[in-house]
Coordinates of C-alpha atoms in Angstrom, one line a residue:
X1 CA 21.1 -22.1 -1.7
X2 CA 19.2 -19.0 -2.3
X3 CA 17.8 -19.1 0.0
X4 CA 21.2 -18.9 2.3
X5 CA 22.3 -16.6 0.1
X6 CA 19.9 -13.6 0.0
X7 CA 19.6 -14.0 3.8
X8 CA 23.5 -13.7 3.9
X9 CA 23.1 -10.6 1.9
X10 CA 20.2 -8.7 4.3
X11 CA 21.9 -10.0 7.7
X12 CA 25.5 -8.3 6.3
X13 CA 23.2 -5.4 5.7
X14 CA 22.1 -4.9 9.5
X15 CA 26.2 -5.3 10.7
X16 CA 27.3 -2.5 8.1
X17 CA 28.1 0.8 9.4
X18 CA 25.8 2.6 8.5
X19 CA 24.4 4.8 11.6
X20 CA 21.6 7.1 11.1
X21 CA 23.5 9.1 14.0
X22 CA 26.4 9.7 12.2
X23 CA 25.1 11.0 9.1
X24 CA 24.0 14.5 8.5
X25 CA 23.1 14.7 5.0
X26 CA 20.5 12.7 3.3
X27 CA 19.5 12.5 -0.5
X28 CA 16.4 10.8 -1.6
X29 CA 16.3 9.6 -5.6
X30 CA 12.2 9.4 -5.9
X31 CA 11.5 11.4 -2.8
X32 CA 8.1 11.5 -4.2
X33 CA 7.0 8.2 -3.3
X34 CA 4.8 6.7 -0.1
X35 CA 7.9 4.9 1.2
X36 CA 10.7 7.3 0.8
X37 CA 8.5 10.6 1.6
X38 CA 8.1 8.9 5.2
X39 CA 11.6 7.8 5.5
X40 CA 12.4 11.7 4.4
X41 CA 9.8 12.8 7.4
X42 CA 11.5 10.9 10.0
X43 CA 15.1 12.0 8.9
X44 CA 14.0 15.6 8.8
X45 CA 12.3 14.8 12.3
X46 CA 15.9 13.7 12.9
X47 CA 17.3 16.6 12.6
X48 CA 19.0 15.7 9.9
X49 CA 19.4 17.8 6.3
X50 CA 17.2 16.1 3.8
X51 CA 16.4 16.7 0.0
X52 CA 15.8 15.2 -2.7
X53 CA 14.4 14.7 -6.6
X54 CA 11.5 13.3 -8.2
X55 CA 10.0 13.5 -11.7
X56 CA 6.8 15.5 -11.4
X57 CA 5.4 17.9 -8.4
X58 CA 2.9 16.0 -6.5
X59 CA 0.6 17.0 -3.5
X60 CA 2.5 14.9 -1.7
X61 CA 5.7 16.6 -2.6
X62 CA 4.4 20.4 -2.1
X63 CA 3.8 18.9 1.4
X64 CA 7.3 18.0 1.9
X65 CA 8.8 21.3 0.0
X66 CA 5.8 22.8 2.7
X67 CA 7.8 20.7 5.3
X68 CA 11.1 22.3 4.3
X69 CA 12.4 19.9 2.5
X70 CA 14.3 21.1 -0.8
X71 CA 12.6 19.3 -3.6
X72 CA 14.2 19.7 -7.7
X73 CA 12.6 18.0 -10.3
X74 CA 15.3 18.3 -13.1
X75 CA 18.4 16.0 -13.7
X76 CA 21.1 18.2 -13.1
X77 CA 24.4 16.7 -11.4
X78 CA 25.8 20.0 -11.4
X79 CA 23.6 20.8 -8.0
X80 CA 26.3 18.9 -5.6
X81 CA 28.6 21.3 -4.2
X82 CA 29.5 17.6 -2.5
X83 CA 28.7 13.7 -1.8
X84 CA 26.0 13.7 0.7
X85 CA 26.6 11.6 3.3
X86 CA 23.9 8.8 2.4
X87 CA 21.4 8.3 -0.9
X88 CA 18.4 6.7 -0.6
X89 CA 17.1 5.0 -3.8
X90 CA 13.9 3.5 -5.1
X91 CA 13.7 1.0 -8.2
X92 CA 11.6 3.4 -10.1
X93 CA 14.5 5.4 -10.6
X94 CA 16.3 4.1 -13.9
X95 CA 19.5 3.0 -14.2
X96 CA 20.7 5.9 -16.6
X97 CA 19.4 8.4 -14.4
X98 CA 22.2 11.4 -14.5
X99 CA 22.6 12.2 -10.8
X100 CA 22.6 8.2 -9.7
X101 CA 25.3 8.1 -12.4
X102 CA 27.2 11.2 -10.7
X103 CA 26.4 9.6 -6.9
X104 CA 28.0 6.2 -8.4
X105 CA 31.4 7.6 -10.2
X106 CA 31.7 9.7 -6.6
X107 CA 31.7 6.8 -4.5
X108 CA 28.4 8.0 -2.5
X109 CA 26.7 5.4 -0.3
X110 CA 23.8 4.3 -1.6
X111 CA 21.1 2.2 -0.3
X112 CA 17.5 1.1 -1.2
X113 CA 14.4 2.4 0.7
X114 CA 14.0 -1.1 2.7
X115 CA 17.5 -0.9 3.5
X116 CA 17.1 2.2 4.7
X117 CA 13.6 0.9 6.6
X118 CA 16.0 -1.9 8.1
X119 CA 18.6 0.0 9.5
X120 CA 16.2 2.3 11.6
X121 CA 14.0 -0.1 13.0
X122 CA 16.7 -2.9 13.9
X123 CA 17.1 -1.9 17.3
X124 CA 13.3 -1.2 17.8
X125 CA 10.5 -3.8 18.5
X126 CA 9.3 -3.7 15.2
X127 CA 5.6 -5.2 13.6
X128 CA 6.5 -5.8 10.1
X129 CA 3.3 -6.4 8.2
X130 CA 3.9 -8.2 4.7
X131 CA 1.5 -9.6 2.5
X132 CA 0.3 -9.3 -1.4
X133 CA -3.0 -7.2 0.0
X134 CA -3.6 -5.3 3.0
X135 CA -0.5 -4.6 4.3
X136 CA -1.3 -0.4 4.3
X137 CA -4.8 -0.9 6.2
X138 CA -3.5 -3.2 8.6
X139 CA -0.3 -1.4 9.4
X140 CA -2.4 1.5 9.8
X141 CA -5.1 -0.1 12.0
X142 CA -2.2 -1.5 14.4
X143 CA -0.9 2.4 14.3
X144 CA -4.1 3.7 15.4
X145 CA -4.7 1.0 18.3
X146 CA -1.0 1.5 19.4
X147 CA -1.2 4.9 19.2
X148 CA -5.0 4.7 21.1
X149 CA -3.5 2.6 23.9
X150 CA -0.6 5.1 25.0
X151 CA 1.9 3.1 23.6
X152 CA 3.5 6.0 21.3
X153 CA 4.6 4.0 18.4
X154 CA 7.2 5.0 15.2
X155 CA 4.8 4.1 12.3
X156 CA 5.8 4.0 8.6
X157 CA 2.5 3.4 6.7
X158 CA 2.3 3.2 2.6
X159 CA -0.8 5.8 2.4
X160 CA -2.2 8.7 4.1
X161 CA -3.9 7.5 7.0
X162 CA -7.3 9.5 7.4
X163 CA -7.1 9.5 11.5
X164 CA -3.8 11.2 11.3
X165 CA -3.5 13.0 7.7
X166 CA -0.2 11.3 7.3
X167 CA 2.3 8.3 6.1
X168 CA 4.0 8.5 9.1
X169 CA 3.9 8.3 13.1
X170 CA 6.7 10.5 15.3
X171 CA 7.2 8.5 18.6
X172 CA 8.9 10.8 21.7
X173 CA 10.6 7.3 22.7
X174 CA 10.7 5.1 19.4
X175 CA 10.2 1.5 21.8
X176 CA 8.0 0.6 19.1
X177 CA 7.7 0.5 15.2
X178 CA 5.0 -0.5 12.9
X179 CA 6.3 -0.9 8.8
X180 CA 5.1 -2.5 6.2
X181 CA 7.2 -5.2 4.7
X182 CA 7.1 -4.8 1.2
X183 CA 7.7 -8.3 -0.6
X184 CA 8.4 -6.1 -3.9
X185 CA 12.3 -7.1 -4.6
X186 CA 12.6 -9.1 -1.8
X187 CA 12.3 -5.8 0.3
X188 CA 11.2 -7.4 3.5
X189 CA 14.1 -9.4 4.1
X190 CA 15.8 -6.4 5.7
X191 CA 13.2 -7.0 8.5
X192 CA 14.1 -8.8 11.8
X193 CA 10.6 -8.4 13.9
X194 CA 9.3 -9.5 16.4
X195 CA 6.1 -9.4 15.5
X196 CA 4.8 -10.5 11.5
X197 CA 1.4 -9.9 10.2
X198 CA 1.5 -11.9 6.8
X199 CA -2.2 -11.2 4.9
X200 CA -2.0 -13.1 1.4
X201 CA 0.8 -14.7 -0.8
X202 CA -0.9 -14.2 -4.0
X203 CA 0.9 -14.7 -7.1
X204 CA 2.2 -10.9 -7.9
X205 CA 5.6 -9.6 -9.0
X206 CA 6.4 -12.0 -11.2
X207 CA 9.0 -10.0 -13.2
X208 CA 10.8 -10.5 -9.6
X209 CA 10.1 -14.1 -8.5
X210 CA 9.4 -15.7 -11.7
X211 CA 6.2 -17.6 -10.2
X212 CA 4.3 -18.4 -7.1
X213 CA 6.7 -21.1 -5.5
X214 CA 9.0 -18.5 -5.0
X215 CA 7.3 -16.0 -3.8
X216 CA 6.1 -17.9 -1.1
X217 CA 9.8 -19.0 -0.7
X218 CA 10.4 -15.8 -0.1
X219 CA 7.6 -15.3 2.3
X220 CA 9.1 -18.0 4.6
X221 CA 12.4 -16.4 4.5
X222 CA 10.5 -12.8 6.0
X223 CA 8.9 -15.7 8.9
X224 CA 12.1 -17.3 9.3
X225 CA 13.5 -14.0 10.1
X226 CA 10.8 -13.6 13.1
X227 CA 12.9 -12.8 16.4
X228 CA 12.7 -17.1 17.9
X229 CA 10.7 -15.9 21.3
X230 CA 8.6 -13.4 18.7
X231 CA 5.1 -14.1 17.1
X232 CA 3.5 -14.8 13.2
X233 CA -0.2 -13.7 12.9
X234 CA -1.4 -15.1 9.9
X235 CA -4.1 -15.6 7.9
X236 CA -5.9 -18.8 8.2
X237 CA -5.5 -21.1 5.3
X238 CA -2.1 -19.5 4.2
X239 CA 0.7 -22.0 3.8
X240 CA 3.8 -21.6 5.9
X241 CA 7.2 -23.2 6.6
X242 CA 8.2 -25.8 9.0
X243 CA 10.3 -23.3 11.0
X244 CA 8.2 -20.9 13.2
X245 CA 8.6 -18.6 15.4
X246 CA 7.5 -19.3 19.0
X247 CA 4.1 -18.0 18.7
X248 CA 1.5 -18.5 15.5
X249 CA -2.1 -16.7 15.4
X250 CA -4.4 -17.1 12.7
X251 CA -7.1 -14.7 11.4
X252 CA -9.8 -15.2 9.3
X253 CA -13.7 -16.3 8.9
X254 CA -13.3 -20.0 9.6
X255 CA -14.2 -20.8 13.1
X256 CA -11.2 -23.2 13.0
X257 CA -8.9 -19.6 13.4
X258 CA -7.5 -18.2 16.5
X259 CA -9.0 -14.9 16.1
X260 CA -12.3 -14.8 13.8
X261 CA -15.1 -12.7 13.1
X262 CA -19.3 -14.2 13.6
X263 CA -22.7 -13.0 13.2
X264 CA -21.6 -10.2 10.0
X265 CA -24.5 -8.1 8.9
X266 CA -24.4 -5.1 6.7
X267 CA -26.9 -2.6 7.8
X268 CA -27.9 1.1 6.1
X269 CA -24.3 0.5 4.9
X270 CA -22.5 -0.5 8.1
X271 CA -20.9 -3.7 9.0
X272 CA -21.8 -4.9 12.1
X273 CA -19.7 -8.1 13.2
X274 CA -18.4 -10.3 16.7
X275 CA -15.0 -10.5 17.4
X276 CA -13.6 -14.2 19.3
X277 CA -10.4 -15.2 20.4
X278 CA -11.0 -19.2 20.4
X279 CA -13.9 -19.7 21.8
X280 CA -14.5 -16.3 23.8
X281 CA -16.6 -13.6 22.0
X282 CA -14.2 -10.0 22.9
X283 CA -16.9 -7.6 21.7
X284 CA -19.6 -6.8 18.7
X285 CA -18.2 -3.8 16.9
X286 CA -19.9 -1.7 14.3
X287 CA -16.6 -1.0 11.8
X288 CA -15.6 2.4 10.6
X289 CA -14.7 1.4 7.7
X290 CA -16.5 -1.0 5.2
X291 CA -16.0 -4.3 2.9
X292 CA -15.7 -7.8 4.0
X293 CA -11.5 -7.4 3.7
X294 CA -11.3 -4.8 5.6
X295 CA -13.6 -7.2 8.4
X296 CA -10.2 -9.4 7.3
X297 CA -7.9 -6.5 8.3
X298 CA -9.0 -5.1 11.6
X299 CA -8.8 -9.2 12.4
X300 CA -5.0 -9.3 11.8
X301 CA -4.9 -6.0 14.1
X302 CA -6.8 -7.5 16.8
X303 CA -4.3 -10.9 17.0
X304 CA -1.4 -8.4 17.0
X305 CA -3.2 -6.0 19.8
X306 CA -4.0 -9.4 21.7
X307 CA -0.2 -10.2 21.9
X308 CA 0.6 -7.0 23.1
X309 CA -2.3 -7.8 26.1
X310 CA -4.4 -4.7 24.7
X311 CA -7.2 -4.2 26.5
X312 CA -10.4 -5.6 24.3
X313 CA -12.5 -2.0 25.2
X314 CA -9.5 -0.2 23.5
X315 CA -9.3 -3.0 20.5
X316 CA -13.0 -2.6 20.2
X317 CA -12.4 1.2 19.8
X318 CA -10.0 1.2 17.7
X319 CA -12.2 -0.3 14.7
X320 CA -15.3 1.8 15.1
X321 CA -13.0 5.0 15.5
X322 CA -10.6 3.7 12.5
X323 CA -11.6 6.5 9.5
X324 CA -9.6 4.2 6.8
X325 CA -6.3 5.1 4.4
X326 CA -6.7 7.5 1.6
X327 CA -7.3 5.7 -2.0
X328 CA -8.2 2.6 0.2
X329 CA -12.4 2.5 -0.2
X330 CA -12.3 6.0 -0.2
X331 CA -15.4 7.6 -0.6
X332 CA -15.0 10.9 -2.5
X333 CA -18.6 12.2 -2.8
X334 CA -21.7 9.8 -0.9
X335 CA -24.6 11.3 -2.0
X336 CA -28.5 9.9 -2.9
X337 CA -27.8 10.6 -6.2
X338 CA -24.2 9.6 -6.4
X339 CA -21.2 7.5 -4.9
X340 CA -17.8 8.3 -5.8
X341 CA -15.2 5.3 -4.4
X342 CA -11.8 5.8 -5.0
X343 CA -9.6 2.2 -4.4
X344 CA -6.0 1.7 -4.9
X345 CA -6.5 -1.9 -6.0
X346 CA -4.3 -3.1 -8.7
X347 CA -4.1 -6.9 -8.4
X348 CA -6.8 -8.8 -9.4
X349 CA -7.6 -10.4 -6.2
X350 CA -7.6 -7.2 -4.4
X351 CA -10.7 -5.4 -6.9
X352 CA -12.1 -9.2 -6.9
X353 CA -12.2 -7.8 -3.2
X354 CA -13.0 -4.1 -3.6
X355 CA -16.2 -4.9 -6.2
X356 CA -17.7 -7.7 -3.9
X357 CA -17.6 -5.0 -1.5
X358 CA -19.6 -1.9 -3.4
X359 CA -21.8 -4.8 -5.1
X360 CA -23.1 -5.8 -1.3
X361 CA -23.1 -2.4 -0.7
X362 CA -24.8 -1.1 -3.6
X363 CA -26.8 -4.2 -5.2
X364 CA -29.5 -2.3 -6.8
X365 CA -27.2 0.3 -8.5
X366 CA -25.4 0.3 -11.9
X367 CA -21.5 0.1 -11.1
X368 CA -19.2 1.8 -13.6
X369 CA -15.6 1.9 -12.7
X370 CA -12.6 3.5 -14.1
X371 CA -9.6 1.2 -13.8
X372 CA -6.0 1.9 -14.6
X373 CA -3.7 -1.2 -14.9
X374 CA -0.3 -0.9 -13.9
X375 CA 2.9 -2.5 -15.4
X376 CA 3.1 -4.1 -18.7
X377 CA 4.2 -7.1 -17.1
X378 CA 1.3 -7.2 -14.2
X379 CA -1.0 -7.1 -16.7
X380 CA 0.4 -9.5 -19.6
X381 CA 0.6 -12.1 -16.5
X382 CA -3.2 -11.8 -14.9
X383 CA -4.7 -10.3 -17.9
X384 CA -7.4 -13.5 -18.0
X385 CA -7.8 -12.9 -14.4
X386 CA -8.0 -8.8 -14.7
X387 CA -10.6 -9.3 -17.1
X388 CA -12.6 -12.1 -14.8
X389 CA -12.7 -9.3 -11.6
X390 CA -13.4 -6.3 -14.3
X391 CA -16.6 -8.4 -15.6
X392 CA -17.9 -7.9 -12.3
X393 CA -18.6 -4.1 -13.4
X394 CA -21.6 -3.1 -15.1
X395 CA -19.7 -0.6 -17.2
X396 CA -15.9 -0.7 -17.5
X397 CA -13.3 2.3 -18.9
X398 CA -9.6 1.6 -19.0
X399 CA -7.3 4.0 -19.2
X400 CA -3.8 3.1 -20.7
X401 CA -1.4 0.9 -18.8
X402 CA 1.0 3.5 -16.5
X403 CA 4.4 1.6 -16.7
X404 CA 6.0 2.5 -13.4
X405 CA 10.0 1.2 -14.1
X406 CA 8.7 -0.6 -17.2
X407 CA 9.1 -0.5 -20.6
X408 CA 6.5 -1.6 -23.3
X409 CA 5.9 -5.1 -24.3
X410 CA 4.5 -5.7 -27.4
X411 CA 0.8 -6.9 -28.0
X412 CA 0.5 -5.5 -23.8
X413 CA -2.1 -3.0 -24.0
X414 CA -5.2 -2.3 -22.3
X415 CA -6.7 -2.4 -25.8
X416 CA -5.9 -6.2 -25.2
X417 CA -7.4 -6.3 -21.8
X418 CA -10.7 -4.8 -22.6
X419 CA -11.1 -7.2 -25.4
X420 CA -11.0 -10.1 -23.0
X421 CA -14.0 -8.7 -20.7
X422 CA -17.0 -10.0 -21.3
X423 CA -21.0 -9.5 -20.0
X424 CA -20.1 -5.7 -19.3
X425 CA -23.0 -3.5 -20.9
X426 CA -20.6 -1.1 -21.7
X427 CA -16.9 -0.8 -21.8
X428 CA -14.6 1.9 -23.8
X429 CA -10.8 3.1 -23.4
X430 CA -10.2 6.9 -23.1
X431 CA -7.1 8.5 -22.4
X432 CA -6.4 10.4 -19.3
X433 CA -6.7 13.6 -21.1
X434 CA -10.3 12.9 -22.3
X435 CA -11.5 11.1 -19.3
X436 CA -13.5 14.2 -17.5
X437 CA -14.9 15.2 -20.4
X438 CA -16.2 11.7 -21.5
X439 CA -18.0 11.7 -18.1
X440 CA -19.9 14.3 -18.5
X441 CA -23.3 13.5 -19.1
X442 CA -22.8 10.0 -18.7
X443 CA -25.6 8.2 -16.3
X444 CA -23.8 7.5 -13.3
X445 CA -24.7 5.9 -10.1
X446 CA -21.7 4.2 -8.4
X447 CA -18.1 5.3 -10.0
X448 CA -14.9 3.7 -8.9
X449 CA -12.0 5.2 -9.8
X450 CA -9.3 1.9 -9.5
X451 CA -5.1 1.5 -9.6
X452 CA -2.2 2.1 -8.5
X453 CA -0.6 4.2 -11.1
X454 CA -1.0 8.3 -11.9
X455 CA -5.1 7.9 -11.6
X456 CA -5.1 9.6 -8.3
X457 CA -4.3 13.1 -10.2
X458 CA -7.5 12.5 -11.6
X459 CA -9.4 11.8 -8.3
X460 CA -9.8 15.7 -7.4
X461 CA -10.6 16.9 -10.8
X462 CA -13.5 14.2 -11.2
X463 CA -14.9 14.9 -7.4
X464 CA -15.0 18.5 -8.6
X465 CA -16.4 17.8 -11.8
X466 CA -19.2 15.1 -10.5
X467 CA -20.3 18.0 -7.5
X468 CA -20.6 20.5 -9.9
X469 CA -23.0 18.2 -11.5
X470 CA -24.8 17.1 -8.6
X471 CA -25.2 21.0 -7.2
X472 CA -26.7 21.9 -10.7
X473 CA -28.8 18.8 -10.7
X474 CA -30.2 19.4 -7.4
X475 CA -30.9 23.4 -8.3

């Protein structure tokens, strides 16, 4: 039944009348945010007048003001001379917020970012790429290959792509999209496309689904909604309902998968790996970027670029020109002396990932990393499994939980957290404010910054500090 219910709600969405060429003003309620500052792009693209609010000035948000898009960062109803024609909201806005309490009482149309996400891209041939892990890297591999093989996609990606210094893709004939399907809220279910790239159904978001069961209920709802003569590429071993679309291709290690990597070798910190469809080889590739998931991610790219009969020579060059996703195994300084990696991991399972990764890459180094945990609730719920990936670290500093849309829960701190990692040489909480100044002078061979929260202000000023260090080091 809710199954029937919430699909009800999404399909009712896609027949409202809401038409992107019909509306000339646009207001964004978080404009600040991966999601909605590429929805804010395109619209602006569009021709149409955007602005918008968020709570604090951001790099990201001097870009858009850069962009001309009017950005305030006070709550001030006052500033609407009238209703715009269509709001845009995102769940970290609260509920008391003073301008969606003005929008409301004025009867202004308001609809989430997915909604939004939906209504563009439901008369596009869309690639909707959902899973708990991945979904940025592989949404922005698929971009780069698309974009490599002329076929001038629309591409809405949830970081800053490196290849194109941007969260978003302008297409001249928008034949084409590439999103990711966020399974945060149910957000995907606004997606009818007609290809889906699912990467992991990992418990996550359980202030939303409650548990696993039905977050994977909710995954077969996104495949259900696969256009019938469409395609799932999926990752080998992932459960998946008894309705499918007409096509299914699975990615992964096993030989048992469609598409599956052989022969993986890290050399002088380069992964060098085969690619098969089946039983063919398509080509050895030396990957631009590195870690055993990612190996996982380009896969999923390749299955999708093999139903769109890519040429293999362009697939191939794809992954060895692919220069990553900012805060996705980002390397901030890669020195002899130092390695800075910046990672937005915030699930267990995905710095599980992350430190497997540096730990091949890096075994004989000491590994400290700097991790931020984000939501109260995330980390109440995986707290023994947190600690379990953390204890991977040689040294360990948490910085306080950032609470996103949450409130406190009592006894939830990273106090807690840290109490429960164990065989860690060192580990110590600092605040944000007394981070930089608590790393100088510390021994440090490979630092990892780690989360999804406010830790990325911190990335510049510690890249600055730590080069200082190194240029006075080196004198």
């Amino acid at each position: 039944m809710l199954q029937m219910l919430l699909q009800k709600k999404f399909i009712n969405l896609l027949g409202s009348k809401v038409e992107i060429k019909n509306i000339n003003t646009i207001y964004f309620l978080g404009i600040g945010g991966i999601g909605m500052s590429a929805l804010a792009r395109y619209l602006k693209h569009q021709g149409k007048t955007v602005f918008g609010y968020d709570k604090t000035p951001t790099p990201l948000i001097k870009q858009l003001i850069e962009e001309g898009i009017e950005i305030h960062f006070d709550e001030n109803p006052d500033r609407f001379g009238s209703v715009p024609d269509l709001v845009v909201i995102t769940p970290a806005i609260p509920k008391d917020h003073k301008e969606l309490i003005w929008l409301q009482e004025n009867k202004a149309h308001i609809v989430k970012r997915s909604e939004l996400l939906g209504i563009i891209t439901k008369e596009i041939y869309t690639i909707g790429v959902a899973g708990t892990h991945g979904k940025t890297t592989i949404s922005s591999i698929i971009a780069h290959m698309l974009r490599i093989s002329g076929k001038d996609p629309l591409a809405f990606i949830g970081g800053i792509t490196k290849n194109y210094n941007s969260n978003l893709l302008l297409s001249d004939t928008n034949k084409i999209a590439v999103v990711e399907a966020d399974e945060f809220d149910r957000s995907f279910l606004t997606l009818f496309p007609e290809i889906a790239v699912v990467s992991a159904m990992d418990a996550d978001h359980l202030d939303v689904y409650g548990d696993k069961e039905h977050l994977c209920e909710s995954f077969f709802m996104f495949i259900n909604q696969v256009k019938p003569d469409g395609t799932l590429v999926i990752k080998s071993g992932l459960p998946f309902p008894d309705k499918l679309p007409k096509s299914v291709i699975t990615y992964g290690f096993e030989a048992t998968a469609t598409v599956h990597a052989t022969n993986i070798k890290v050399t002088q910190g380069k992964y060098y790996y085969d690619v098969c469809n089946g039983n063919d080889l398509l080509f050895s590739v030396k990957a631009g970027v590195p870690g055993d998931h990612n190996i996982l991610n380009s896969l999923a790219a390749i299955a999708v670029g093999i139903v769109l009969k890519i040429p293999a020579a362009l697939m191939k060059k794809t992954i060895e020109t692919y220069s990553g996703v900012q805060r996705r195994f980002d390397y901030r300084i890669n020195d002899s002396e130092l390695v800075y990696i910046d990672d937005y991991a915030h699930h267990p399972e995905e710095i599980k990932a992350f430190l497997g990764s540096v730990k091949q890459l890096y075994p004989d180094k000491k590994i400290t990393g700097i991790f931020q945990p984000h939501l109260f609730s995330r980390t109440r719920d995986f707290a023994d499994e947190f600690a379990a990936s953390l204890s991977m670290l040689d040294e360990v500093i948490l910085l306080d939980i950032y609470p996103a849309r949450e409130l406190p829960i009592k006894g939830i701190d990273s106090k807690m957290l840290l109490d429960k990692i164990k065989n860690v040489s060192r580990k110590d909480l600092y605040s944000k404010d007394e981070l930089i100044e608590k790393l100088v002078g510390r021994n440090l061979q490979v630092l990892l910054t780690i989360g999804a929260g406010d830790i990325d202000q911190l990335v510049l000023p510690i890249e600055k500090t730590l080069n200082n260090f190194l240029k006075i080091y080196k004198l």
